[in-house]
């Protein structure tokens, strides 16, 4: 509770200080997330010490803090390395823009019905290689909406494909902070988390791709129907063939 309240309060305070405006949108647009997370966590540690100080010795508190920091150290190192290579791939090499422009050349008027599916694949690949969904949104939404508008397609469907592909790529990427912190929270290595989640997220991505293809050709309603039916079949397959206990 202390963590949530302190981070939220500092987020709004930093946004108001930067924008000097009481409008909610302007406050949220100018928040300093890193500052808020750090000091919110620091405040929470102090409150935790004050609450527990009458139950624990100071030496015990020090040992608990030490073990907590050391348990997070591998995740911090991996995050630093991931954040170091991410900007190189995203900003210096301009990988996302390069891939988006290649896709723009491919998506001509001959492929109007497949544009949502193509946008989904490109967004997923960009997010997977760069480790960021928000960066993929920034790259692909202007390009995707422009292509869909010129071709006369469904803009809502195109944006949906971009958002879905970017989120899939981000959550399945080994250099994404989502993957790294999820692995740390689960108490396993990043490699193990990446390998074990990949079949499941890839299965859902395959269903989404088929649904976007159907939606582009026959309409959104048919895309939903195919997606729901495919998901039910996937659950049945997992339950029947992959849920059996393993004899060690």
JSON list of C-alpha atoms in Angstrom, two decimals:
[
{"chain": "A", "resi": 1, "resn": "UNK", "atom": "CA", "xyz": [0.00, 0.00, 0.00]},
{"chain": "A", "resi": 2, "resn": "UNK", "atom": "CA", "xyz": [2.86, 2.37, 0.84]},
{"chain": "A", "resi": 3, "resn": "UNK", "atom": "CA", "xyz": [4.55, 1.57, -2.46]},
{"chain": "A", "resi": 4, "resn": "UNK", "atom": "CA", "xyz": [1.42, 2.23, -4.54]},
{"chain": "A", "resi": 5, "resn": "UNK", "atom": "CA", "xyz": [0.49, 5.44, -2.73]},
{"chain": "A", "resi": 6, "resn": "UNK", "atom": "CA", "xyz": [4.02, 6.89, -2.71]},
{"chain": "A", "resi": 7, "resn": "UNK", "atom": "CA", "xyz": [4.73, 6.12, -6.38]},
{"chain": "A", "resi": 8, "resn": "UNK", "atom": "CA", "xyz": [1.35, 7.48, -7.49]},
{"chain": "A", "resi": 9, "resn": "UNK", "atom": "CA", "xyz": [1.74, 10.65, -5.42]},
{"chain": "A", "resi": 10, "resn": "UNK", "atom": "CA", "xyz": [5.25, 11.32, -6.73]},
{"chain": "A", "resi": 11, "resn": "UNK", "atom": "CA", "xyz": [4.13, 10.62, -10.30]},
{"chain": "A", "resi": 12, "resn": "UNK", "atom": "CA", "xyz": [1.44, 13.30, -10.07]},
{"chain": "A", "resi": 13, "resn": "UNK", "atom": "CA", "xyz": [3.76, 15.68, -8.22]},
{"chain": "A", "resi": 14, "resn": "UNK", "atom": "CA", "xyz": [6.54, 15.34, -10.81]},
{"chain": "A", "resi": 15, "resn": "UNK", "atom": "CA", "xyz": [4.04, 15.76, -13.64]},
{"chain": "A", "resi": 16, "resn": "UNK", "atom": "CA", "xyz": [2.57, 18.91, -12.07]},
{"chain": "A", "resi": 17, "resn": "UNK", "atom": "CA", "xyz": [6.04, 20.33, -11.36]},
{"chain": "A", "resi": 18, "resn": "UNK", "atom": "CA", "xyz": [7.14, 19.78, -14.97]},
{"chain": "A", "resi": 19, "resn": "UNK", "atom": "CA", "xyz": [3.95, 21.05, -16.62]},
{"chain": "A", "resi": 20, "resn": "UNK", "atom": "CA", "xyz": [2.84, 23.63, -14.03]},
{"chain": "A", "resi": 21, "resn": "UNK", "atom": "CA", "xyz": [-0.69, 22.75, -15.06]},
{"chain": "A", "resi": 22, "resn": "UNK", "atom": "CA", "xyz": [-3.51, 21.05, -13.14]},
{"chain": "A", "resi": 23, "resn": "UNK", "atom": "CA", "xyz": [-4.91, 19.36, -16.25]},
{"chain": "A", "resi": 24, "resn": "UNK", "atom": "CA", "xyz": [-4.78, 15.58, -15.77]},
{"chain": "A", "resi": 25, "resn": "UNK", "atom": "CA", "xyz": [-3.56, 14.86, -19.31]},
{"chain": "A", "resi": 26, "resn": "UNK", "atom": "CA", "xyz": [-0.72, 17.37, -19.05]},
{"chain": "A", "resi": 27, "resn": "UNK", "atom": "CA", "xyz": [0.30, 16.04, -15.64]},
{"chain": "A", "resi": 28, "resn": "UNK", "atom": "CA", "xyz": [0.44, 12.44, -16.88]},
{"chain": "A", "resi": 29, "resn": "UNK", "atom": "CA", "xyz": [2.26, 13.48, -20.06]},
{"chain": "A", "resi": 30, "resn": "UNK", "atom": "CA", "xyz": [5.07, 15.11, -18.06]},
{"chain": "A", "resi": 31, "resn": "UNK", "atom": "CA", "xyz": [5.59, 12.60, -15.25]},
{"chain": "A", "resi": 32, "resn": "UNK", "atom": "CA", "xyz": [9.10, 11.46, -14.35]},
{"chain": "A", "resi": 33, "resn": "UNK", "atom": "CA", "xyz": [8.59, 7.70, -14.07]},
{"chain": "A", "resi": 34, "resn": "UNK", "atom": "CA", "xyz": [12.14, 6.72, -13.11]},
{"chain": "A", "resi": 35, "resn": "UNK", "atom": "CA", "xyz": [12.26, 9.41, -10.39]},
{"chain": "A", "resi": 36, "resn": "UNK", "atom": "CA", "xyz": [8.87, 8.32, -9.03]},
{"chain": "A", "resi": 37, "resn": "UNK", "atom": "CA", "xyz": [9.72, 4.62, -8.95]},
{"chain": "A", "resi": 38, "resn": "UNK", "atom": "CA", "xyz": [13.06, 5.17, -7.23]},
{"chain": "A", "resi": 39, "resn": "UNK", "atom": "CA", "xyz": [11.86, 7.51, -4.51]},
{"chain": "A", "resi": 40, "resn": "UNK", "atom": "CA", "xyz": [8.59, 5.62, -4.08]},
{"chain": "A", "resi": 41, "resn": "UNK", "atom": "CA", "xyz": [10.60, 2.47, -3.43]},
{"chain": "A", "resi": 42, "resn": "UNK", "atom": "CA", "xyz": [12.94, 4.35, -1.08]},
{"chain": "A", "resi": 43, "resn": "UNK", "atom": "CA", "xyz": [10.01, 5.73, 0.93]},
{"chain": "A", "resi": 44, "resn": "UNK", "atom": "CA", "xyz": [8.52, 2.23, 1.13]},
{"chain": "A", "resi": 45, "resn": "UNK", "atom": "CA", "xyz": [11.79, 0.79, 2.46]},
{"chain": "A", "resi": 46, "resn": "UNK", "atom": "CA", "xyz": [11.91, 3.48, 5.16]},
{"chain": "A", "resi": 47, "resn": "UNK", "atom": "CA", "xyz": [8.28, 2.81, 6.15]},
{"chain": "A", "resi": 48, "resn": "UNK", "atom": "CA", "xyz": [8.94, -0.93, 6.24]},
{"chain": "A", "resi": 49, "resn": "UNK", "atom": "CA", "xyz": [11.91, -0.40, 8.56]},
{"chain": "A", "resi": 50, "resn": "UNK", "atom": "CA", "xyz": [9.87, 1.86, 10.86]},
{"chain": "A", "resi": 51, "resn": "UNK", "atom": "CA", "xyz": [7.00, -0.66, 11.01]},
{"chain": "A", "resi": 52, "resn": "UNK", "atom": "CA", "xyz": [9.27, -3.64, 11.73]},
{"chain": "A", "resi": 53, "resn": "UNK", "atom": "CA", "xyz": [11.89, -1.98, 13.93]},
{"chain": "A", "resi": 54, "resn": "UNK", "atom": "CA", "xyz": [10.12, -2.94, 17.17]},
{"chain": "A", "resi": 55, "resn": "UNK", "atom": "CA", "xyz": [9.98, -6.58, 16.05]},
{"chain": "A", "resi": 56, "resn": "UNK", "atom": "CA", "xyz": [13.49, -6.95, 14.57]},
{"chain": "A", "resi": 57, "resn": "UNK", "atom": "CA", "xyz": [16.98, -5.97, 15.59]},
{"chain": "A", "resi": 58, "resn": "UNK", "atom": "CA", "xyz": [18.77, -3.38, 13.50]},
{"chain": "A", "resi": 59, "resn": "UNK", "atom": "CA", "xyz": [21.31, -6.03, 12.46]},
{"chain": "A", "resi": 60, "resn": "UNK", "atom": "CA", "xyz": [18.47, -8.22, 11.19]},
{"chain": "A", "resi": 61, "resn": "UNK", "atom": "CA", "xyz": [17.04, -5.32, 9.19]},
{"chain": "A", "resi": 62, "resn": "UNK", "atom": "CA", "xyz": [20.42, -4.73, 7.61]},
{"chain": "A", "resi": 63, "resn": "UNK", "atom": "CA", "xyz": [20.73, -8.41, 6.69]},
{"chain": "A", "resi": 64, "resn": "UNK", "atom": "CA", "xyz": [17.23, -8.47, 5.16]},
{"chain": "A", "resi": 65, "resn": "UNK", "atom": "CA", "xyz": [17.99, -5.36, 3.07]},
{"chain": "A", "resi": 66, "resn": "UNK", "atom": "CA", "xyz": [21.31, -6.86, 1.99]},
{"chain": "A", "resi": 67, "resn": "UNK", "atom": "CA", "xyz": [19.71, -10.13, 0.88]},
{"chain": "A", "resi": 68, "resn": "UNK", "atom": "CA", "xyz": [16.94, -8.23, -0.91]},
{"chain": "A", "resi": 69, "resn": "UNK", "atom": "CA", "xyz": [19.40, -6.12, -2.88]},
{"chain": "A", "resi": 70, "resn": "UNK", "atom": "CA", "xyz": [21.56, -9.16, -3.73]},
{"chain": "A", "resi": 71, "resn": "UNK", "atom": "CA", "xyz": [18.51, -11.16, -4.91]},
{"chain": "A", "resi": 72, "resn": "UNK", "atom": "CA", "xyz": [17.65, -8.37, -7.35]},
{"chain": "A", "resi": 73, "resn": "UNK", "atom": "CA", "xyz": [21.24, -7.82, -8.53]},
{"chain": "A", "resi": 74, "resn": "UNK", "atom": "CA", "xyz": [21.15, -10.36, -11.42]},
{"chain": "A", "resi": 75, "resn": "UNK", "atom": "CA", "xyz": [17.92, -8.81, -12.74]},
{"chain": "A", "resi": 76, "resn": "UNK", "atom": "CA", "xyz": [19.42, -5.31, -12.47]},
{"chain": "A", "resi": 77, "resn": "UNK", "atom": "CA", "xyz": [22.53, -6.36, -14.41]},
{"chain": "A", "resi": 78, "resn": "UNK", "atom": "CA", "xyz": [20.42, -8.01, -17.13]},
{"chain": "A", "resi": 79, "resn": "UNK", "atom": "CA", "xyz": [18.19, -4.93, -17.32]},
{"chain": "A", "resi": 80, "resn": "UNK", "atom": "CA", "xyz": [21.20, -2.64, -17.66]},
{"chain": "A", "resi": 81, "resn": "UNK", "atom": "CA", "xyz": [22.58, -4.79, -20.48]},
{"chain": "A", "resi": 82, "resn": "UNK", "atom": "CA", "xyz": [19.16, -4.97, -22.17]},
{"chain": "A", "resi": 83, "resn": "UNK", "atom": "CA", "xyz": [18.64, -1.21, -21.84]},
{"chain": "A", "resi": 84, "resn": "UNK", "atom": "CA", "xyz": [22.14, -0.70, -23.27]},
{"chain": "A", "resi": 85, "resn": "UNK", "atom": "CA", "xyz": [21.59, -2.78, -26.39]},
{"chain": "A", "resi": 86, "resn": "UNK", "atom": "CA", "xyz": [17.98, -1.64, -26.86]},
{"chain": "A", "resi": 87, "resn": "UNK", "atom": "CA", "xyz": [18.77, 1.98, -27.83]},
{"chain": "A", "resi": 88, "resn": "UNK", "atom": "CA", "xyz": [21.55, 0.75, -30.14]},
{"chain": "A", "resi": 89, "resn": "UNK", "atom": "CA", "xyz": [19.09, -1.45, -32.03]},
{"chain": "A", "resi": 90, "resn": "UNK", "atom": "CA", "xyz": [16.23, 1.03, -31.85]},
{"chain": "A", "resi": 91, "resn": "UNK", "atom": "CA", "xyz": [17.87, 4.47, -32.19]},
{"chain": "A", "resi": 92, "resn": "UNK", "atom": "CA", "xyz": [21.38, 4.08, -33.60]},
{"chain": "A", "resi": 93, "resn": "UNK", "atom": "CA", "xyz": [20.66, 1.33, -36.13]},
{"chain": "A", "resi": 94, "resn": "UNK", "atom": "CA", "xyz": [17.05, 2.53, -36.70]},
{"chain": "A", "resi": 95, "resn": "UNK", "atom": "CA", "xyz": [15.98, -1.12, -36.95]},
{"chain": "A", "resi": 96, "resn": "UNK", "atom": "CA", "xyz": [12.31, -0.45, -36.35]},
{"chain": "A", "resi": 97, "resn": "UNK", "atom": "CA", "xyz": [12.06, 2.32, -38.94]},
{"chain": "A", "resi": 98, "resn": "UNK", "atom": "CA", "xyz": [13.99, 0.21, -41.45]},
{"chain": "A", "resi": 99, "resn": "UNK", "atom": "CA", "xyz": [11.69, -2.78, -41.01]},
{"chain": "A", "resi": 100, "resn": "UNK", "atom": "CA", "xyz": [8.60, -0.57, -41.08]},
{"chain": "A", "resi": 101, "resn": "UNK", "atom": "CA", "xyz": [9.67, 0.98, -44.38]},
{"chain": "A", "resi": 102, "resn": "UNK", "atom": "CA", "xyz": [10.33, -2.45, -45.88]},
{"chain": "A", "resi": 103, "resn": "UNK", "atom": "CA", "xyz": [6.82, -3.45, -44.88]},
{"chain": "A", "resi": 104, "resn": "UNK", "atom": "CA", "xyz": [5.48, -0.21, -46.31]},
{"chain": "A", "resi": 105, "resn": "UNK", "atom": "CA", "xyz": [6.96, -1.11, -49.69]},
{"chain": "A", "resi": 106, "resn": "UNK", "atom": "CA", "xyz": [5.45, -4.59, -49.51]},
{"chain": "A", "resi": 107, "resn": "UNK", "atom": "CA", "xyz": [1.96, -3.41, -48.58]},
{"chain": "A", "resi": 108, "resn": "UNK", "atom": "CA", "xyz": [0.65, -2.18, -51.91]},
{"chain": "A", "resi": 109, "resn": "UNK", "atom": "CA", "xyz": [-2.91, -2.03, -53.17]},
{"chain": "A", "resi": 110, "resn": "UNK", "atom": "CA", "xyz": [-2.63, -5.70, -54.17]},
{"chain": "A", "resi": 111, "resn": "UNK", "atom": "CA", "xyz": [-2.49, -6.70, -50.51]},
{"chain": "A", "resi": 112, "resn": "UNK", "atom": "CA", "xyz": [-5.30, -4.57, -49.05]},
{"chain": "A", "resi": 113, "resn": "UNK", "atom": "CA", "xyz": [-7.02, -7.52, -47.41]},
{"chain": "A", "resi": 114, "resn": "UNK", "atom": "CA", "xyz": [-3.77, -8.76, -45.83]},
{"chain": "A", "resi": 115, "resn": "UNK", "atom": "CA", "xyz": [-2.61, -5.37, -44.52]},
{"chain": "A", "resi": 116, "resn": "UNK", "atom": "CA", "xyz": [-3.80, -6.00, -40.90]},
{"chain": "A", "resi": 117, "resn": "UNK", "atom": "CA", "xyz": [-1.98, -9.33, -40.80]},
{"chain": "A", "resi": 118, "resn": "UNK", "atom": "CA", "xyz": [1.18, -7.79, -42.29]},
{"chain": "A", "resi": 119, "resn": "UNK", "atom": "CA", "xyz": [1.06, -4.93, -39.77]},
{"chain": "A", "resi": 120, "resn": "UNK", "atom": "CA", "xyz": [0.72, -7.50, -36.99]},
{"chain": "A", "resi": 121, "resn": "UNK", "atom": "CA", "xyz": [3.78, -9.47, -38.14]},
{"chain": "A", "resi": 122, "resn": "UNK", "atom": "CA", "xyz": [5.96, -6.38, -38.65]},
{"chain": "A", "resi": 123, "resn": "UNK", "atom": "CA", "xyz": [4.99, -4.89, -35.27]},
{"chain": "A", "resi": 124, "resn": "UNK", "atom": "CA", "xyz": [5.65, -8.20, -33.51]},
{"chain": "A", "resi": 125, "resn": "UNK", "atom": "CA", "xyz": [9.09, -8.53, -35.11]},
{"chain": "A", "resi": 126, "resn": "UNK", "atom": "CA", "xyz": [10.09, -4.94, -34.32]},
{"chain": "A", "resi": 127, "resn": "UNK", "atom": "CA", "xyz": [8.98, -5.27, -30.68]},
{"chain": "A", "resi": 128, "resn": "UNK", "atom": "CA", "xyz": [10.72, -8.64, -30.35]},
{"chain": "A", "resi": 129, "resn": "UNK", "atom": "CA", "xyz": [14.04, -7.33, -31.65]},
{"chain": "A", "resi": 130, "resn": "UNK", "atom": "CA", "xyz": [13.96, -4.00, -29.79]},
{"chain": "A", "resi": 131, "resn": "UNK", "atom": "CA", "xyz": [12.28, -5.16, -26.56]},
{"chain": "A", "resi": 132, "resn": "UNK", "atom": "CA", "xyz": [9.76, -2.32, -26.41]},
{"chain": "A", "resi": 133, "resn": "UNK", "atom": "CA", "xyz": [6.08, -2.14, -27.26]},
{"chain": "A", "resi": 134, "resn": "UNK", "atom": "CA", "xyz": [5.71, 1.62, -26.78]},
{"chain": "A", "resi": 135, "resn": "UNK", "atom": "CA", "xyz": [8.61, 2.31, -29.15]},
{"chain": "A", "resi": 136, "resn": "UNK", "atom": "CA", "xyz": [6.92, 0.05, -31.70]},
{"chain": "A", "resi": 137, "resn": "UNK", "atom": "CA", "xyz": [3.66, 1.97, -31.26]},
{"chain": "A", "resi": 138, "resn": "UNK", "atom": "CA", "xyz": [5.47, 5.23, -32.00]},
{"chain": "A", "resi": 139, "resn": "UNK", "atom": "CA", "xyz": [7.08, 3.81, -35.14]},
{"chain": "A", "resi": 140, "resn": "UNK", "atom": "CA", "xyz": [4.25, 1.76, -36.60]},
{"chain": "A", "resi": 141, "resn": "UNK", "atom": "CA", "xyz": [1.02, 3.65, -35.82]},
{"chain": "A", "resi": 142, "resn": "UNK", "atom": "CA", "xyz": [1.81, 6.68, -38.07]},
{"chain": "A", "resi": 143, "resn": "UNK", "atom": "CA", "xyz": [3.03, 4.42, -40.87]},
{"chain": "A", "resi": 144, "resn": "UNK", "atom": "CA", "xyz": [0.22, 1.88, -40.46]},
{"chain": "A", "resi": 145, "resn": "UNK", "atom": "CA", "xyz": [-2.60, 4.41, -40.32]},
{"chain": "A", "resi": 146, "resn": "UNK", "atom": "CA", "xyz": [-1.20, 6.17, -43.38]},
{"chain": "A", "resi": 147, "resn": "UNK", "atom": "CA", "xyz": [-1.09, 2.93, -45.37]},
{"chain": "A", "resi": 148, "resn": "UNK", "atom": "CA", "xyz": [-4.59, 1.88, -44.30]},
{"chain": "A", "resi": 149, "resn": "UNK", "atom": "CA", "xyz": [-6.02, 5.34, -45.07]},
{"chain": "A", "resi": 150, "resn": "UNK", "atom": "CA", "xyz": [-4.54, 5.39, -48.58]},
{"chain": "A", "resi": 151, "resn": "UNK", "atom": "CA", "xyz": [-5.67, 1.83, -49.33]},
{"chain": "A", "resi": 152, "resn": "UNK", "atom": "CA", "xyz": [-9.19, 2.45, -47.99]},
{"chain": "A", "resi": 153, "resn": "UNK", "atom": "CA", "xyz": [-9.00, -0.23, -45.30]},
{"chain": "A", "resi": 154, "resn": "UNK", "atom": "CA", "xyz": [-10.31, -0.34, -41.74]},
{"chain": "A", "resi": 155, "resn": "UNK", "atom": "CA", "xyz": [-8.14, 1.99, -39.63]},
{"chain": "A", "resi": 156, "resn": "UNK", "atom": "CA", "xyz": [-9.40, 0.50, -36.35]},
{"chain": "A", "resi": 157, "resn": "UNK", "atom": "CA", "xyz": [-8.44, -2.99, -37.49]},
{"chain": "A", "resi": 158, "resn": "UNK", "atom": "CA", "xyz": [-5.02, -1.76, -38.61]},
{"chain": "A", "resi": 159, "resn": "UNK", "atom": "CA", "xyz": [-4.29, -0.05, -35.29]},
{"chain": "A", "resi": 160, "resn": "UNK", "atom": "CA", "xyz": [-5.52, -3.15, -33.42]},
{"chain": "A", "resi": 161, "resn": "UNK", "atom": "CA", "xyz": [-3.09, -5.30, -35.41]},
{"chain": "A", "resi": 162, "resn": "UNK", "atom": "CA", "xyz": [-0.19, -2.96, -34.56]},
{"chain": "A", "resi": 163, "resn": "UNK", "atom": "CA", "xyz": [-1.04, -2.89, -30.84]},
{"chain": "A", "resi": 164, "resn": "UNK", "atom": "CA", "xyz": [-1.49, -6.66, -30.67]},
{"chain": "A", "resi": 165, "resn": "UNK", "atom": "CA", "xyz": [1.73, -7.42, -32.54]},
{"chain": "A", "resi": 166, "resn": "UNK", "atom": "CA", "xyz": [3.76, -4.95, -30.48]},
{"chain": "A", "resi": 167, "resn": "UNK", "atom": "CA", "xyz": [2.51, -6.32, -27.15]},
{"chain": "A", "resi": 168, "resn": "UNK", "atom": "CA", "xyz": [3.18, -9.91, -28.27]},
{"chain": "A", "resi": 169, "resn": "UNK", "atom": "CA", "xyz": [6.71, -9.05, -29.41]},
{"chain": "A", "resi": 170, "resn": "UNK", "atom": "CA", "xyz": [7.47, -7.16, -26.21]},
{"chain": "A", "resi": 171, "resn": "UNK", "atom": "CA", "xyz": [6.24, -9.89, -23.87]},
{"chain": "A", "resi": 172, "resn": "UNK", "atom": "CA", "xyz": [8.08, -12.64, -25.75]},
{"chain": "A", "resi": 173, "resn": "UNK", "atom": "CA", "xyz": [11.34, -10.73, -26.24]},
{"chain": "A", "resi": 174, "resn": "UNK", "atom": "CA", "xyz": [14.34, -11.92, -24.17]},
{"chain": "A", "resi": 175, "resn": "UNK", "atom": "CA", "xyz": [15.63, -8.33, -23.84]},
{"chain": "A", "resi": 176, "resn": "UNK", "atom": "CA", "xyz": [12.31, -6.88, -22.67]},
{"chain": "A", "resi": 177, "resn": "UNK", "atom": "CA", "xyz": [12.11, -5.56, -19.11]},
{"chain": "A", "resi": 178, "resn": "UNK", "atom": "CA", "xyz": [8.77, -7.39, -18.84]},
{"chain": "A", "resi": 179, "resn": "UNK", "atom": "CA", "xyz": [10.44, -10.75, -19.47]},
{"chain": "A", "resi": 180, "resn": "UNK", "atom": "CA", "xyz": [13.40, -10.02, -17.18]},
{"chain": "A", "resi": 181, "resn": "UNK", "atom": "CA", "xyz": [11.35, -8.80, -14.22]},
{"chain": "A", "resi": 182, "resn": "UNK", "atom": "CA", "xyz": [8.77, -11.59, -14.63]},
{"chain": "A", "resi": 183, "resn": "UNK", "atom": "CA", "xyz": [11.57, -14.15, -14.47]},
{"chain": "A", "resi": 184, "resn": "UNK", "atom": "CA", "xyz": [12.99, -12.49, -11.37]},
{"chain": "A", "resi": 185, "resn": "UNK", "atom": "CA", "xyz": [9.59, -12.43, -9.68]},
{"chain": "A", "resi": 186, "resn": "UNK", "atom": "CA", "xyz": [9.07, -16.11, -10.48]},
{"chain": "A", "resi": 187, "resn": "UNK", "atom": "CA", "xyz": [12.51, -16.98, -9.11]},
{"chain": "A", "resi": 188, "resn": "UNK", "atom": "CA", "xyz": [13.86, -18.51, -12.33]},
{"chain": "A", "resi": 189, "resn": "UNK", "atom": "CA", "xyz": [16.43, -17.52, -14.92]},
{"chain": "A", "resi": 190, "resn": "UNK", "atom": "CA", "xyz": [15.49, -15.21, -17.78]},
{"chain": "A", "resi": 191, "resn": "UNK", "atom": "CA", "xyz": [16.39, -17.94, -20.28]},
{"chain": "A", "resi": 192, "resn": "UNK", "atom": "CA", "xyz": [14.08, -20.46, -18.60]},
{"chain": "A", "resi": 193, "resn": "UNK", "atom": "CA", "xyz": [11.20, -17.99, -18.49]},
{"chain": "A", "resi": 194, "resn": "UNK", "atom": "CA", "xyz": [11.72, -17.01, -22.13]},
{"chain": "A", "resi": 195, "resn": "UNK", "atom": "CA", "xyz": [11.85, -20.63, -23.35]},
{"chain": "A", "resi": 196, "resn": "UNK", "atom": "CA", "xyz": [8.89, -21.88, -21.32]},
{"chain": "A", "resi": 197, "resn": "UNK", "atom": "CA", "xyz": [6.53, -19.01, -22.18]},
{"chain": "A", "resi": 198, "resn": "UNK", "atom": "CA", "xyz": [7.40, -18.91, -25.89]},
{"chain": "A", "resi": 199, "resn": "UNK", "atom": "CA", "xyz": [5.18, -21.87, -27.00]},
{"chain": "A", "resi": 200, "resn": "UNK", "atom": "CA", "xyz": [2.13, -20.35, -25.27]},
{"chain": "A", "resi": 201, "resn": "UNK", "atom": "CA", "xyz": [2.54, -16.78, -26.49]},
{"chain": "A", "resi": 202, "resn": "UNK", "atom": "CA", "xyz": [3.43, -18.06, -29.97]},
{"chain": "A", "resi": 203, "resn": "UNK", "atom": "CA", "xyz": [0.24, -20.15, -30.03]},
{"chain": "A", "resi": 204, "resn": "UNK", "atom": "CA", "xyz": [-1.87, -17.10, -29.16]},
{"chain": "A", "resi": 205, "resn": "UNK", "atom": "CA", "xyz": [0.03, -15.01, -31.72]},
{"chain": "A", "resi": 206, "resn": "UNK", "atom": "CA", "xyz": [-0.66, -17.62, -34.41]},
{"chain": "A", "resi": 207, "resn": "UNK", "atom": "CA", "xyz": [-4.38, -17.50, -33.60]},
{"chain": "A", "resi": 208, "resn": "UNK", "atom": "CA", "xyz": [-4.29, -13.70, -33.70]},
{"chain": "A", "resi": 209, "resn": "UNK", "atom": "CA", "xyz": [-2.55, -13.76, -37.08]},
{"chain": "A", "resi": 210, "resn": "UNK", "atom": "CA", "xyz": [-5.18, -16.11, -38.53]},
{"chain": "A", "resi": 211, "resn": "UNK", "atom": "CA", "xyz": [-7.93, -13.93, -37.07]},
{"chain": "A", "resi": 212, "resn": "UNK", "atom": "CA", "xyz": [-6.47, -10.77, -38.63]},
{"chain": "A", "resi": 213, "resn": "UNK", "atom": "CA", "xyz": [-6.23, -12.51, -42.00]},
{"chain": "A", "resi": 214, "resn": "UNK", "atom": "CA", "xyz": [-9.88, -13.59, -41.78]},
{"chain": "A", "resi": 215, "resn": "UNK", "atom": "CA", "xyz": [-10.95, -10.16, -40.49]},
{"chain": "A", "resi": 216, "resn": "UNK", "atom": "CA", "xyz": [-9.18, -8.43, -43.38]},
{"chain": "A", "resi": 217, "resn": "UNK", "atom": "CA", "xyz": [-10.88, -10.65, -45.96]},
{"chain": "A", "resi": 218, "resn": "UNK", "atom": "CA", "xyz": [-14.33, -11.34, -44.53]},
{"chain": "A", "resi": 219, "resn": "UNK", "atom": "CA", "xyz": [-14.79, -8.71, -41.80]},
{"chain": "A", "resi": 220, "resn": "UNK", "atom": "CA", "xyz": [-14.12, -8.21, -38.10]},
{"chain": "A", "resi": 221, "resn": "UNK", "atom": "CA", "xyz": [-17.03, -10.39, -36.95]},
{"chain": "A", "resi": 222, "resn": "UNK", "atom": "CA", "xyz": [-15.71, -13.45, -38.77]},
{"chain": "A", "resi": 223, "resn": "UNK", "atom": "CA", "xyz": [-12.26, -12.72, -37.40]},
{"chain": "A", "resi": 224, "resn": "UNK", "atom": "CA", "xyz": [-13.65, -12.84, -33.85]},
{"chain": "A", "resi": 225, "resn": "UNK", "atom": "CA", "xyz": [-15.50, -16.08, -34.55]},
{"chain": "A", "resi": 226, "resn": "UNK", "atom": "CA", "xyz": [-12.42, -17.80, -35.97]},
{"chain": "A", "resi": 227, "resn": "UNK", "atom": "CA", "xyz": [-10.27, -16.50, -33.12]},
{"chain": "A", "resi": 228, "resn": "UNK", "atom": "CA", "xyz": [-12.67, -17.74, -30.42]},
{"chain": "A", "resi": 229, "resn": "UNK", "atom": "CA", "xyz": [-13.05, -21.16, -32.05]},
{"chain": "A", "resi": 230, "resn": "UNK", "atom": "CA", "xyz": [-9.28, -21.52, -32.50]},
{"chain": "A", "resi": 231, "resn": "UNK", "atom": "CA", "xyz": [-8.71, -20.55, -28.85]},
{"chain": "A", "resi": 232, "resn": "UNK", "atom": "CA", "xyz": [-11.19, -23.18, -27.63]},
{"chain": "A", "resi": 233, "resn": "UNK", "atom": "CA", "xyz": [-9.45, -25.81, -29.78]},
{"chain": "A", "resi": 234, "resn": "UNK", "atom": "CA", "xyz": [-6.09, -24.71, -28.39]},
{"chain": "A", "resi": 235, "resn": "UNK", "atom": "CA", "xyz": [-7.34, -25.08, -24.80]},
{"chain": "A", "resi": 236, "resn": "UNK", "atom": "CA", "xyz": [-8.67, -28.53, -25.64]},
{"chain": "A", "resi": 237, "resn": "UNK", "atom": "CA", "xyz": [-5.33, -29.54, -27.17]},
{"chain": "A", "resi": 238, "resn": "UNK", "atom": "CA", "xyz": [-3.33, -28.29, -24.19]},
{"chain": "A", "resi": 239, "resn": "UNK", "atom": "CA", "xyz": [-5.65, -29.97, -21.71]},
{"chain": "A", "resi": 240, "resn": "UNK", "atom": "CA", "xyz": [-5.68, -33.32, -23.49]},
{"chain": "A", "resi": 241, "resn": "UNK", "atom": "CA", "xyz": [-2.06, -33.65, -24.54]},
{"chain": "A", "resi": 242, "resn": "UNK", "atom": "CA", "xyz": [0.03, -31.29, -22.40]},
{"chain": "A", "resi": 243, "resn": "UNK", "atom": "CA", "xyz": [-1.60, -31.46, -18.95]},
{"chain": "A", "resi": 244, "resn": "UNK", "atom": "CA", "xyz": [-0.68, -35.06, -18.16]},
{"chain": "A", "resi": 245, "resn": "UNK", "atom": "CA", "xyz": [1.67, -35.57, -15.19]},
{"chain": "A", "resi": 246, "resn": "UNK", "atom": "CA", "xyz": [5.25, -36.41, -16.02]},
{"chain": "A", "resi": 247, "resn": "UNK", "atom": "CA", "xyz": [6.79, -39.44, -14.36]},
{"chain": "A", "resi": 248, "resn": "UNK", "atom": "CA", "xyz": [10.32, -38.64, -13.25]}
]
